[in-house]
mmCIF file of C-alpha atoms and ligand atoms in Angstrom:
data_model
loop_
_atom_site.group_PDB
_atom_site.id
_atom_site.type_symbol
_atom_site.label_atom_id
_atom_site.label_comp_id
_atom_site.label_asym_id
_atom_site.label_seq_id
_atom_site.Cartn_x
_atom_site.Cartn_y
_atom_site.Cartn_z
ATOM 1 C CA MET A 19 0.000 0.000 0.000
ATOM 2 C CA LEU A 20 1.137 3.515 -0.728
ATOM 3 C CA ALA A 21 -1.226 5.397 1.599
ATOM 4 C CA GLY A 22 0.171 8.763 2.611
ATOM 5 C CA LYS A 23 2.884 8.704 -0.063
ATOM 6 C CA ARG A 24 3.226 11.408 -2.698
ATOM 7 C CA ILE A 25 4.710 10.691 -6.108
ATOM 8 C CA LEU A 26 5.957 13.477 -8.367
ATOM 9 C CA LEU A 27 5.297 11.922 -11.778
ATOM 10 C CA ILE A 28 7.142 13.404 -14.754
ATOM 11 C CA ILE A 29 5.582 12.278 -18.032
ATOM 12 C CA GLY A 30 7.960 12.587 -20.975
ATOM 13 C CA GLY A 31 7.130 12.772 -24.671
ATOM 14 C CA GLY A 32 6.815 9.242 -25.978
ATOM 15 C CA ILE A 33 4.013 6.995 -27.152
ATOM 16 C CA ALA A 34 4.294 5.077 -23.840
ATOM 17 C CA ALA A 35 2.875 8.199 -22.119
ATOM 18 C CA TYR A 36 -0.585 6.621 -22.468
ATOM 19 C CA LYS A 37 0.494 3.941 -19.965
ATOM 20 C CA SER A 38 1.300 6.678 -17.464
ATOM 21 C CA LEU A 39 -2.401 7.571 -17.353
ATOM 22 C CA ASP A 40 -3.087 4.049 -16.110
ATOM 23 C CA LEU A 41 -0.094 4.327 -13.758
ATOM 24 C CA ILE A 42 -1.745 7.355 -12.126
ATOM 25 C CA ARG A 43 -4.937 5.312 -11.549
ATOM 26 C CA ARG A 44 -2.991 2.372 -10.088
ATOM 27 C CA LEU A 45 -1.094 4.677 -7.728
ATOM 28 C CA ARG A 46 -4.253 6.415 -6.539
ATOM 29 C CA GLU A 47 -6.008 3.045 -6.023
ATOM 30 C CA ARG A 48 -3.207 2.224 -3.590
ATOM 31 C CA GLY A 49 -3.669 5.459 -1.683
ATOM 32 C CA ALA A 50 -0.808 7.484 -3.167
ATOM 33 C CA ALA A 51 -1.189 11.118 -4.160
ATOM 34 C CA VAL A 52 0.237 12.066 -7.550
ATOM 35 C CA THR A 53 1.631 15.474 -8.511
ATOM 36 C CA PRO A 54 1.849 15.315 -12.304
ATOM 37 C CA VAL A 55 4.345 17.162 -14.484
ATOM 38 C CA LEU A 56 4.030 16.962 -18.243
ATOM 39 C CA THR A 57 6.902 17.924 -20.536
ATOM 40 C CA ARG A 58 6.106 19.984 -23.621
ATOM 41 C CA ALA A 59 6.682 16.892 -25.792
ATOM 42 C CA GLY A 60 4.492 14.898 -23.376
ATOM 43 C CA THR A 61 1.548 17.173 -24.219
ATOM 44 C CA GLU A 62 1.764 15.880 -27.803
ATOM 45 C CA PHE A 63 0.871 12.391 -26.557
ATOM 46 C CA VAL A 64 -1.524 12.898 -23.620
ATOM 47 C CA THR A 65 -3.494 16.001 -22.740
ATOM 48 C CA PRO A 66 -3.012 18.010 -19.543
ATOM 49 C CA LEU A 67 -6.750 17.608 -18.965
ATOM 50 C CA SER A 68 -6.621 13.772 -18.906
ATOM 51 C CA VAL A 69 -3.579 13.828 -16.638
ATOM 52 C CA SER A 70 -5.029 16.284 -14.110
ATOM 53 C CA ALA A 71 -8.453 14.605 -14.172
ATOM 54 C CA LEU A 72 -6.917 11.227 -13.310
ATOM 55 C CA ALA A 73 -4.513 12.652 -10.736
ATOM 56 C CA GLY A 74 -7.200 14.848 -9.222
ATOM 57 C CA GLU A 75 -4.567 17.586 -9.056
ATOM 58 C CA LYS A 76 -3.224 20.420 -11.121
ATOM 59 C CA VAL A 77 -0.772 19.375 -13.814
ATOM 60 C CA TYR A 78 2.438 21.399 -14.067
ATOM 61 C CA THR A 79 3.881 21.987 -17.525
ATOM 62 C CA ASP A 80 5.808 25.210 -17.672
ATOM 63 C CA LEU A 81 8.866 26.452 -15.806
ATOM 64 C CA PHE A 82 7.931 30.106 -16.196
ATOM 65 C CA ASP A 83 4.349 29.952 -15.014
ATOM 66 C CA LEU A 84 4.271 32.982 -12.740
ATOM 67 C CA THR A 85 1.064 32.028 -10.968
ATOM 68 C CA ASP A 86 2.618 28.738 -9.983
ATOM 69 C CA GLU A 87 5.793 30.458 -8.832
ATOM 70 C CA ALA A 88 3.617 32.502 -6.510
ATOM 71 C CA GLU A 89 1.756 29.403 -5.327
ATOM 72 C CA MET A 90 4.650 26.962 -5.329
ATOM 73 C CA GLY A 91 8.113 27.541 -6.722
ATOM 74 C CA HIS A 92 9.828 24.868 -8.785
ATOM 75 C CA ILE A 93 12.276 24.163 -5.976
ATOM 76 C CA GLN A 94 9.465 23.513 -3.549
ATOM 77 C CA LEU A 95 7.609 21.433 -6.169
ATOM 78 C CA SER A 96 10.688 19.214 -6.514
ATOM 79 C CA ARG A 97 10.655 18.523 -2.776
ATOM 80 C CA VAL A 98 6.987 17.754 -2.095
ATOM 81 C CA ALA A 99 7.233 14.087 -3.010
ATOM 82 C CA ASP A 100 8.501 10.903 -1.369
ATOM 83 C CA LEU A 101 9.682 9.740 -4.778
ATOM 84 C CA VAL A 102 10.139 11.304 -8.223
ATOM 85 C CA VAL A 103 9.096 8.973 -11.046
ATOM 86 C CA VAL A 104 9.978 9.668 -14.685
ATOM 87 C CA ALA A 105 7.681 7.640 -16.952
ATOM 88 C CA PRO A 106 8.217 7.481 -19.820
ATOM 89 C CA ALA A 107 11.875 8.468 -19.488
ATOM 90 C CA THR A 108 12.725 9.298 -23.096
ATOM 91 C CA ALA A 109 16.264 9.215 -24.529
ATOM 92 C CA ASP A 110 16.216 13.021 -24.367
ATOM 93 C CA LEU A 111 15.138 13.168 -20.720
ATOM 94 C CA MET A 112 17.805 10.606 -19.811
ATOM 95 C CA ALA A 113 20.435 12.686 -21.649
ATOM 96 C CA LYS A 114 19.307 15.844 -19.855
ATOM 97 C CA MET A 115 19.424 14.116 -16.466
ATOM 98 C CA ALA A 116 22.836 12.571 -17.152
ATOM 99 C CA HIS A 117 24.327 15.916 -18.183
ATOM 100 C CA GLY A 118 22.610 18.128 -15.651
ATOM 101 C CA HIS A 119 20.554 20.269 -18.017
ATOM 102 C CA ALA A 120 17.891 22.452 -16.439
ATOM 103 C CA ASN A 121 16.165 24.112 -19.360
ATOM 104 C CA ASP A 122 12.536 23.204 -18.784
ATOM 105 C CA LEU A 123 10.337 22.385 -15.800
ATOM 106 C CA ALA A 124 10.972 18.603 -15.800
ATOM 107 C CA SER A 125 14.766 18.842 -16.054
ATOM 108 C CA THR A 126 14.892 21.659 -13.503
ATOM 109 C CA LEU A 127 12.858 19.626 -11.022
ATOM 110 C CA LEU A 128 15.148 16.655 -11.551
ATOM 111 C CA MET A 129 18.175 18.841 -10.836
ATOM 112 C CA ALA A 130 16.607 20.505 -7.803
ATOM 113 C CA THR A 131 15.073 17.477 -6.106
ATOM 114 C CA ASP A 132 16.470 15.934 -2.953
ATOM 115 C CA THR A 133 14.214 12.856 -3.144
ATOM 116 C CA PRO A 134 15.106 9.560 -4.837
ATOM 117 C CA VAL A 135 14.338 9.265 -8.563
ATOM 118 C CA LEU A 136 12.984 6.205 -10.392
ATOM 119 C CA MET A 137 12.858 6.204 -14.173
ATOM 120 C CA ALA A 138 10.982 3.947 -16.579
ATOM 121 C CA PRO A 139 12.756 4.303 -19.934
ATOM 122 C CA ALA A 140 10.809 3.953 -23.175
ATOM 123 C CA MET A 141 12.191 4.446 -26.655
ATOM 124 C CA ASN A 142 12.935 2.774 -29.962
ATOM 125 C CA VAL A 143 15.239 -0.237 -29.592
ATOM 126 C CA ARG A 144 18.067 1.373 -31.608
ATOM 127 C CA MET A 145 17.843 4.501 -29.473
ATOM 128 C CA TRP A 146 17.981 2.358 -26.308
ATOM 129 C CA GLU A 147 20.966 0.413 -27.574
ATOM 130 C CA HIS A 148 22.771 3.520 -28.844
ATOM 131 C CA PRO A 149 26.106 3.960 -27.052
ATOM 132 C CA ALA A 150 25.061 7.479 -25.999
ATOM 133 C CA THR A 151 21.941 6.184 -24.202
ATOM 134 C CA GLN A 152 23.882 3.347 -22.614
ATOM 135 C CA ARG A 153 26.541 5.834 -21.448
ATOM 136 C CA ASN A 154 23.819 8.039 -19.980
ATOM 137 C CA LEU A 155 22.209 5.033 -18.293
ATOM 138 C CA ALA A 156 25.519 4.015 -16.691
ATOM 139 C CA GLN A 157 26.013 7.595 -15.509
ATOM 140 C CA LEU A 158 22.510 7.807 -14.040
ATOM 141 C CA LEU A 159 22.850 4.459 -12.247
ATOM 142 C CA GLY A 160 26.175 5.637 -10.902
ATOM 143 C CA ASP A 161 24.416 8.780 -9.661
ATOM 144 C CA GLY A 162 22.014 6.566 -7.712
ATOM 145 C CA LEU A 163 18.911 6.715 -9.910
ATOM 146 C CA ARG A 164 16.738 3.636 -9.960
ATOM 147 C CA VAL A 165 15.522 2.111 -13.208
ATOM 148 C CA VAL A 166 12.580 -0.136 -14.025
ATOM 149 C CA GLY A 167 12.636 -1.744 -17.480
ATOM 150 C CA PRO A 168 12.599 -1.305 -20.356
ATOM 151 C CA ASN A 169 11.038 -4.593 -21.424
ATOM 152 C CA ALA A 170 11.674 -6.395 -24.690
ATOM 153 C CA GLY A 171 8.784 -6.864 -27.074
ATOM 154 C CA ASP A 172 6.897 -5.461 -30.052
ATOM 155 C CA MET A 173 7.193 -1.699 -30.231
ATOM 156 C CA ALA A 174 4.794 0.960 -31.492
ATOM 157 C CA CYS A 175 7.357 1.828 -34.189
ATOM 158 C CA GLY A 176 7.090 -1.709 -35.612
ATOM 159 C CA GLU A 177 10.472 -2.948 -34.380
ATOM 160 C CA TYR A 178 11.179 -5.598 -31.757
ATOM 161 C CA GLY A 179 13.553 -5.556 -28.810
ATOM 162 C CA PRO A 180 14.244 -3.768 -25.528
ATOM 163 C CA GLY A 181 12.671 -0.324 -25.334
ATOM 164 C CA ARG A 182 9.038 -0.889 -24.276
ATOM 165 C CA MET A 183 8.163 0.913 -21.079
ATOM 166 C CA SER A 184 7.422 -1.424 -18.157
ATOM 167 C CA GLU A 185 3.743 -2.089 -17.539
ATOM 168 C CA PRO A 186 2.015 0.144 -14.958
ATOM 169 C CA LEU A 187 1.893 -2.613 -12.328
ATOM 170 C CA GLU A 188 5.611 -3.317 -12.783
ATOM 171 C CA ILE A 189 6.267 0.384 -12.220
ATOM 172 C CA VAL A 190 4.027 0.327 -9.132
ATOM 173 C CA ALA A 191 6.070 -2.621 -7.797
ATOM 174 C CA ALA A 192 9.294 -0.696 -8.446
ATOM 175 C CA ILE A 193 7.844 2.352 -6.670
ATOM 176 C CA GLU A 194 6.870 0.215 -3.662
ATOM 177 C CA THR A 195 10.358 -1.252 -3.621
ATOM 178 C CA ALA A 196 11.983 2.170 -3.888
ATOM 179 C CA LEU A 197 9.884 3.208 -0.892
ATOM 180 C CA GLY A 198 10.965 0.055 0.982
ATOM 181 C CA GLN A 199 7.552 -1.567 0.697
ATOM 182 C CA GLY A 200 8.000 -4.443 -1.777
ATOM 183 C CA PRO A 201 6.552 -7.818 -0.701
ATOM 184 C CA LEU A 202 10.081 -9.255 -0.588
ATOM 185 C CA ALA A 203 11.615 -6.345 1.366
ATOM 186 C CA GLY A 204 14.022 -7.727 3.958
ATOM 187 C CA LYS A 205 14.307 -11.107 2.212
ATOM 188 C CA ARG A 206 17.627 -12.352 0.848
ATOM 189 C CA ILE A 207 17.388 -14.573 -2.231
ATOM 190 C CA LEU A 208 20.113 -16.408 -4.084
ATOM 191 C CA VAL A 209 19.770 -16.988 -7.842
ATOM 192 C CA THR A 210 22.123 -19.034 -10.029
ATOM 193 C CA SER A 211 22.084 -18.441 -13.759
ATOM 194 C CA GLY A 212 23.833 -19.056 -17.065
ATOM 195 C CA PRO A 213 25.982 -21.947 -18.229
ATOM 196 C CA THR A 214 29.236 -23.053 -16.695
ATOM 197 C CA HIS A 215 32.458 -23.376 -18.654
ATOM 198 C CA GLU A 216 34.609 -26.396 -17.855
ATOM 199 C CA PRO A 217 38.188 -25.962 -19.076
ATOM 200 C CA ILE A 218 39.958 -28.504 -21.245
ATOM 201 C CA ASP A 219 43.106 -26.390 -21.276
ATOM 202 C CA PRO A 220 43.715 -22.630 -20.862
ATOM 203 C CA VAL A 221 42.068 -21.787 -24.206
ATOM 204 C CA ARG A 222 39.406 -24.472 -24.700
ATOM 205 C CA TYR A 223 36.346 -25.324 -22.678
ATOM 206 C CA ILE A 224 33.144 -27.387 -22.627
ATOM 207 C CA ALA A 225 29.924 -25.370 -22.355
ATOM 208 C CA ASN A 226 26.192 -25.558 -23.072
ATOM 209 C CA ARG A 227 23.626 -23.415 -24.870
ATOM 210 C CA SER A 228 22.136 -21.632 -21.842
ATOM 211 C CA SER A 229 21.923 -17.858 -22.459
ATOM 212 C CA GLY A 230 21.170 -16.936 -18.843
ATOM 213 C CA ALA A 231 18.007 -15.107 -19.975
ATOM 214 C CA GLN A 232 15.575 -16.890 -17.635
ATOM 215 C CA GLY A 233 17.798 -16.676 -14.547
ATOM 216 C CA THR A 234 18.512 -12.998 -15.229
ATOM 217 C CA ALA A 235 14.789 -12.258 -15.585
ATOM 218 C CA ILE A 236 14.097 -14.071 -12.289
ATOM 219 C CA ALA A 237 16.778 -12.107 -10.441
ATOM 220 C CA ARG A 238 15.386 -8.852 -11.844
ATOM 221 C CA ALA A 239 11.802 -9.782 -10.913
ATOM 222 C CA LEU A 240 12.788 -10.726 -7.352
ATOM 223 C CA ALA A 241 14.747 -7.474 -6.938
ATOM 224 C CA SER A 242 11.784 -5.492 -8.257
ATOM 225 C CA LEU A 243 9.687 -6.946 -5.415
ATOM 226 C CA GLY A 244 12.234 -5.657 -2.929
ATOM 227 C CA ALA A 245 14.415 -8.735 -2.340
ATOM 228 C CA GLU A 246 18.137 -8.447 -1.720
ATOM 229 C CA VAL A 247 19.348 -10.688 -4.549
ATOM 230 C CA VAL A 248 22.711 -12.421 -4.793
ATOM 231 C CA PHE A 249 23.110 -13.390 -8.450
ATOM 232 C CA VAL A 250 25.724 -16.083 -9.063
ATOM 233 C CA THR A 251 26.216 -16.319 -12.802
ATOM 234 C CA GLY A 252 28.317 -18.341 -15.194
ATOM 235 C CA PRO A 253 29.459 -16.741 -18.471
ATOM 236 C CA ALA A 254 26.025 -15.746 -19.847
ATOM 237 C CA ASP A 255 25.036 -14.047 -23.109
ATOM 238 C CA VAL A 256 22.708 -11.500 -21.528
ATOM 239 C CA PRO A 257 23.935 -8.731 -19.206
ATOM 240 C CA ALA A 258 23.398 -9.143 -15.458
ATOM 241 C CA PRO A 259 20.455 -7.174 -14.039
ATOM 242 C CA GLN A 260 20.803 -3.855 -12.215
ATOM 243 C CA GLY A 261 20.281 -3.621 -8.488
ATOM 244 C CA VAL A 262 21.536 -7.091 -7.523
ATOM 245 C CA LYS A 263 24.820 -8.320 -6.106
ATOM 246 C CA VAL A 264 26.559 -10.053 -9.015
ATOM 247 C CA VAL A 265 29.086 -12.851 -8.406
ATOM 248 C CA ARG A 266 30.709 -14.068 -11.622
ATOM 249 C CA VAL A 267 32.041 -17.617 -11.882
ATOM 250 C CA GLU A 268 33.132 -19.935 -14.681
ATOM 251 C CA THR A 269 33.053 -23.504 -13.474
ATOM 252 C CA ALA A 270 30.572 -25.610 -11.505
ATOM 253 C CA GLN A 271 33.036 -25.922 -8.645
ATOM 254 C CA GLN A 272 33.418 -22.135 -8.461
ATOM 255 C CA MET A 273 29.630 -21.793 -8.577
ATOM 256 C CA LEU A 274 29.218 -24.121 -5.587
ATOM 257 C CA THR A 275 31.811 -22.158 -3.602
ATOM 258 C CA ALA A 276 30.073 -18.857 -4.444
ATOM 259 C CA VAL A 277 26.646 -20.272 -3.567
ATOM 260 C CA GLU A 278 27.802 -21.594 -0.191
ATOM 261 C CA ALA A 279 29.468 -18.256 0.558
ATOM 262 C CA ALA A 280 26.178 -16.458 -0.193
ATOM 263 C CA LEU A 281 24.207 -18.421 2.452
ATOM 264 C CA PRO A 282 22.199 -17.952 4.589
ATOM 265 C CA ALA A 283 19.324 -16.917 2.349
ATOM 266 C CA ASP A 284 15.543 -17.050 2.688
ATOM 267 C CA ALA A 285 15.164 -18.678 -0.724
ATOM 268 C CA ALA A 286 17.383 -19.979 -3.505
ATOM 269 C CA VAL A 287 16.521 -20.359 -7.179
ATOM 270 C CA PHE A 288 18.849 -22.572 -9.192
ATOM 271 C CA ALA A 289 18.307 -21.568 -12.803
ATOM 272 C CA ALA A 290 21.902 -22.184 -13.937
ATOM 273 C CA ALA A 291 22.583 -24.884 -16.496
ATOM 274 C CA VAL A 292 25.476 -26.407 -14.604
ATOM 275 C CA ALA A 293 27.755 -28.753 -16.544
ATOM 276 C CA ASP A 294 27.334 -32.291 -15.238
ATOM 277 C CA TRP A 295 30.928 -33.193 -15.941
ATOM 278 C CA ARG A 296 34.287 -31.482 -16.034
ATOM 279 C CA VAL A 297 37.511 -32.609 -17.624
ATOM 280 C CA ALA A 298 39.175 -34.587 -14.853
ATOM 281 C CA SER A 299 42.649 -33.196 -15.277
ATOM 282 C CA SER A 300 42.479 -30.127 -17.463
ATOM 283 C CA SER A 301 45.832 -29.243 -18.903
ATOM 284 C CA GLY A 302 47.732 -26.239 -17.551
ATOM 285 C CA SER A 303 49.091 -25.475 -21.008
ATOM 286 C CA LYS A 304 47.483 -25.581 -24.430
ATOM 287 C CA ILE A 305 47.199 -29.135 -25.737
ATOM 288 C CA LYS A 306 49.238 -29.326 -28.938
ATOM 289 C CA LYS A 307 47.722 -30.677 -32.117
ATOM 290 C CA ASP A 308 49.902 -33.735 -32.808
ATOM 291 C CA ALA A 309 49.476 -35.183 -36.282
ATOM 292 C CA GLY A 310 47.738 -38.540 -36.030
ATOM 293 C CA ARG A 311 47.235 -38.376 -32.232
ATOM 294 C CA LEU A 312 43.861 -37.452 -30.765
ATOM 295 C CA PRO A 313 43.642 -36.253 -27.179
ATOM 296 C CA VAL A 314 41.592 -38.427 -24.846
ATOM 297 C CA LEU A 315 39.550 -36.479 -22.319
ATOM 298 C CA GLU A 316 38.601 -38.106 -19.054
ATOM 299 C CA PHE A 317 35.650 -36.717 -17.191
ATOM 300 C CA ALA A 318 34.814 -36.287 -13.521
ATOM 301 C CA GLU A 319 31.368 -35.598 -12.093
ATOM 302 C CA ASN A 320 30.655 -32.033 -10.990
ATOM 303 C CA PRO A 321 29.076 -31.312 -7.614
ATOM 304 C CA ASP A 322 25.279 -31.058 -7.778
ATOM 305 C CA ILE A 323 24.787 -27.581 -6.323
ATOM 306 C CA LEU A 324 21.004 -27.812 -6.059
ATOM 307 C CA ALA A 325 21.129 -31.176 -4.248
ATOM 308 C CA THR A 326 23.963 -30.026 -1.988
ATOM 309 C CA VAL A 327 22.060 -26.933 -0.842
ATOM 310 C CA SER A 328 18.700 -28.766 -0.606
ATOM 311 C CA GLN A 329 20.213 -31.370 1.680
ATOM 312 C CA ARG A 330 22.164 -29.026 3.950
ATOM 313 C CA LYS A 331 21.644 -29.574 7.655
ATOM 314 C CA THR A 332 22.369 -25.940 8.524
ATOM 315 C CA ASP A 333 21.445 -22.778 6.668
ATOM 316 C CA ARG A 334 19.120 -24.536 4.221
ATOM 317 C CA PRO A 335 17.048 -21.770 2.597
ATOM 318 C CA ARG A 336 13.366 -22.026 3.542
ATOM 319 C CA LEU A 337 12.441 -22.379 -0.133
ATOM 320 C CA VAL A 338 14.713 -24.108 -2.652
ATOM 321 C CA VAL A 339 13.656 -23.973 -6.300
ATOM 322 C CA GLY A 340 15.343 -26.071 -8.986
ATOM 323 C CA PHE A 341 14.907 -26.173 -12.733
ATOM 324 C CA ALA A 342 14.563 -29.208 -14.933
ATOM 325 C CA ALA A 343 15.374 -28.770 -18.592
ATOM 326 C CA GLU A 344 14.225 -31.962 -20.284
ATOM 327 C CA THR A 345 13.719 -33.196 -23.808
ATOM 328 C CA ASP A 346 11.652 -36.337 -22.961
ATOM 329 C CA ASP A 347 9.028 -37.252 -20.337
ATOM 330 C CA VAL A 348 9.289 -33.753 -18.914
ATOM 331 C CA ILE A 349 6.794 -34.150 -16.053
ATOM 332 C CA ALA A 350 7.853 -37.638 -14.926
ATOM 333 C CA ASN A 351 11.542 -36.756 -14.987
ATOM 334 C CA ALA A 352 11.008 -33.442 -13.217
ATOM 335 C CA THR A 353 8.818 -35.000 -10.506
ATOM 336 C CA ALA A 354 11.461 -37.649 -9.853
ATOM 337 C CA LYS A 355 14.140 -34.950 -9.831
ATOM 338 C CA ARG A 356 12.322 -32.944 -7.151
ATOM 339 C CA ALA A 357 12.310 -35.957 -4.851
ATOM 340 C CA ARG A 358 15.858 -37.038 -5.666
ATOM 341 C CA LYS A 359 17.435 -33.629 -5.128
ATOM 342 C CA GLY A 360 15.348 -32.699 -2.106
ATOM 343 C CA CYS A 361 14.272 -29.271 -3.337
ATOM 344 C CA ASP A 362 10.821 -27.769 -2.693
ATOM 345 C CA TRP A 363 9.794 -26.739 -6.195
ATOM 346 C CA ILE A 364 10.922 -27.687 -9.665
ATOM 347 C CA VAL A 365 10.280 -25.444 -12.641
ATOM 348 C CA ALA A 366 10.245 -27.882 -15.545
ATOM 349 C CA ASN A 367 10.455 -27.087 -19.226
ATOM 350 C CA ASP A 368 10.856 -28.899 -22.516
ATOM 351 C CA VAL A 369 14.077 -27.776 -24.192
ATOM 352 C CA SER A 370 13.761 -29.893 -27.352
ATOM 353 C CA PRO A 371 15.134 -27.779 -30.234
ATOM 354 C CA ALA A 372 11.644 -27.587 -31.808
ATOM 355 C CA THR A 373 10.349 -25.588 -28.820
ATOM 356 C CA GLY A 374 12.868 -22.762 -29.429
ATOM 357 C CA ILE A 375 13.050 -22.251 -25.655
ATOM 358 C CA MET A 376 16.774 -22.651 -25.031
ATOM 359 C CA GLY A 377 18.318 -19.328 -26.068
ATOM 360 C CA GLY A 378 14.860 -17.975 -27.062
ATOM 361 C CA THR A 379 12.678 -15.268 -25.495
ATOM 362 C CA GLU A 380 9.714 -17.439 -24.434
ATOM 363 C CA ASN A 381 9.212 -20.305 -22.039
ATOM 364 C CA ALA A 382 6.455 -22.820 -21.255
ATOM 365 C CA VAL A 383 6.919 -24.249 -17.778
ATOM 366 C CA HIS A 384 5.311 -26.585 -15.271
ATOM 367 C CA LEU A 385 5.641 -25.806 -11.583
ATOM 368 C CA ILE A 386 6.047 -29.020 -9.611
ATOM 369 C CA THR A 387 5.568 -28.833 -5.852
ATOM 370 C CA VAL A 388 4.711 -31.304 -3.096
ATOM 371 C CA GLU A 389 1.028 -30.511 -3.737
ATOM 372 C CA GLY A 390 1.188 -31.449 -7.402
ATOM 373 C CA ARG A 391 1.750 -29.718 -10.681
ATOM 374 C CA GLU A 392 0.654 -26.546 -12.450
ATOM 375 C CA ASP A 393 0.963 -26.083 -16.212
ATOM 376 C CA TRP A 394 1.690 -22.434 -17.028
ATOM 377 C CA PRO A 395 0.875 -21.222 -20.552
ATOM 378 C CA ARG A 396 3.683 -20.309 -22.928
ATOM 379 C CA MET A 397 4.736 -16.727 -22.176
ATOM 380 C CA SER A 398 7.809 -14.496 -22.264
ATOM 381 C CA LYS A 399 10.688 -15.372 -19.935
ATOM 382 C CA GLN A 400 10.023 -12.044 -18.186
ATOM 383 C CA GLN A 401 6.423 -13.071 -17.490
ATOM 384 C CA VAL A 402 7.542 -16.485 -16.197
ATOM 385 C CA ALA A 403 9.980 -14.643 -13.945
ATOM 386 C CA ALA A 404 7.327 -12.203 -12.677
ATOM 387 C CA GLN A 405 4.875 -15.039 -11.938
ATOM 388 C CA LEU A 406 7.542 -17.110 -10.189
ATOM 389 C CA ALA A 407 8.704 -14.108 -8.133
ATOM 390 C CA ALA A 408 5.112 -13.427 -7.064
ATOM 391 C CA ARG A 409 4.744 -17.096 -5.997
ATOM 392 C CA ILE A 410 8.001 -16.930 -4.052
ATOM 393 C CA ALA A 411 6.744 -13.770 -2.302
ATOM 394 C CA GLN A 412 3.548 -15.631 -1.294
ATOM 395 C CA ALA A 413 5.534 -18.609 -0.024
ATOM 396 C CA LEU A 414 7.879 -16.505 2.124
ATOM 397 C CA VAL A 415 5.280 -14.415 3.973
HETATM 398 O O1 C5P B 920 20.163 -32.725 -12.876
HETATM 399 P P1 C5P B 920 19.786 -31.587 -13.712
HETATM 400 O O2 C5P B 920 20.965 -30.854 -14.266
HETATM 401 O O3 C5P B 920 18.773 -31.832 -14.784
HETATM 402 O O4 C5P B 920 19.050 -30.603 -12.674
HETATM 403 C C1 C5P B 920 18.721 -29.333 -13.010
HETATM 404 C C2 C5P B 920 18.690 -28.486 -11.768
HETATM 405 O O5 C5P B 920 19.798 -28.782 -10.942
HETATM 406 C C3 C5P B 920 18.799 -27.014 -12.075
HETATM 407 O O6 C5P B 920 18.090 -26.328 -11.083
HETATM 408 C C4 C5P B 920 20.308 -26.778 -11.986
HETATM 409 O O7 C5P B 920 20.581 -25.418 -11.694
HETATM 410 C C5 C5P B 920 20.692 -27.689 -10.857
HETATM 411 N N1 C5P B 920 22.048 -28.252 -10.945
HETATM 412 C C6 C5P B 920 22.999 -27.880 -10.043
HETATM 413 N N2 C5P B 920 24.246 -28.442 -10.075
HETATM 414 C C7 C5P B 920 24.543 -29.375 -11.013
HETATM 415 C C8 C5P B 920 23.587 -29.764 -11.950
HETATM 416 C C9 C5P B 920 22.357 -29.175 -11.902
HETATM 417 O O8 C5P B 920 22.712 -27.023 -9.206
HETATM 418 N N3 C5P B 920 25.759 -29.910 -11.025
#
């Protein structure tokens, strides 16, 4: 609940501004008061009348509005809130914030405020990925701003990729977290993610096709509900999420050491695709290619991190969640795996190449618990993560 909280909401000029109208409703439903500020470009997408009608308050648009200066100066306006939220945060607004411009009401408020700032970026995928935007993002994170999103998906401009503004309820969750009110506030959760690399020699290794996308999305979703997340990741394709403690490892043995060092935790989610075997005696120097002679690799079994943690006598997390990536008899194998490893839940999925799940953006999972099994519909990995994080929050209350 956000009763008694005041949000200063800066609405930038992007097509995602329409979602900010719904955001105002969601915030007011939860008891928050909203002071809306609309940039000049924002007025091209939503009208001041709709914004003020939904907020039930005057909308501020202009820096040099003398009546407002008499009523409330821009400095005072920047200080009335518990949190400043910029949604949508356009590439231009991010650039202004990163460089300290103060040439309109929104940028001046952002410079003058002494309250925390949360931004929800929204822009075309190329603009988001542009080195200038990524530089500005790094600067803003370094300055202590919080970020929610953007999400990947179809965009109004017809392209696909990261750049969609987070949905209003995701922004509400981020606001609650920023105000220390997320459902997982005070909970510490460990997440493993990505593949492991098992060296053959200093330049060669054995790996698997895990991208780390699902584990990264889970860590992000848990953090957005307020959890303190320790994210132990192998060498993944996707960047680690913001706002979590990242521990980078390469091998299964290193991952186990990092996981044990991260305990105690309230819950642990083992989404990493850990290599089952390592090369028993990897060579300290590069194995030479000898004409006519093939190297023979001997394997040793890697530690099973999930089973090790599930069966710990001390410091076992209250909720241990494993994954089961299967290509045959998904449910039967995953149910047996839950019992064998001793974890509480198994998230099972079919990773046959035809499903396009491994390395793809979507997932279709079954949640297997002691009570039975739930079949979740095929959805984006972000949605799977959000649903799983919400279930974890319910289980830990
Ligand atoms: O046995 P399998 O690899 O199919 O089990 C998958 C689950 O076990 C995943 O949750 C994975 O993160 C975990 N696991 C592990 N350590 C291993 C192998 C798998 O933690 N050595």
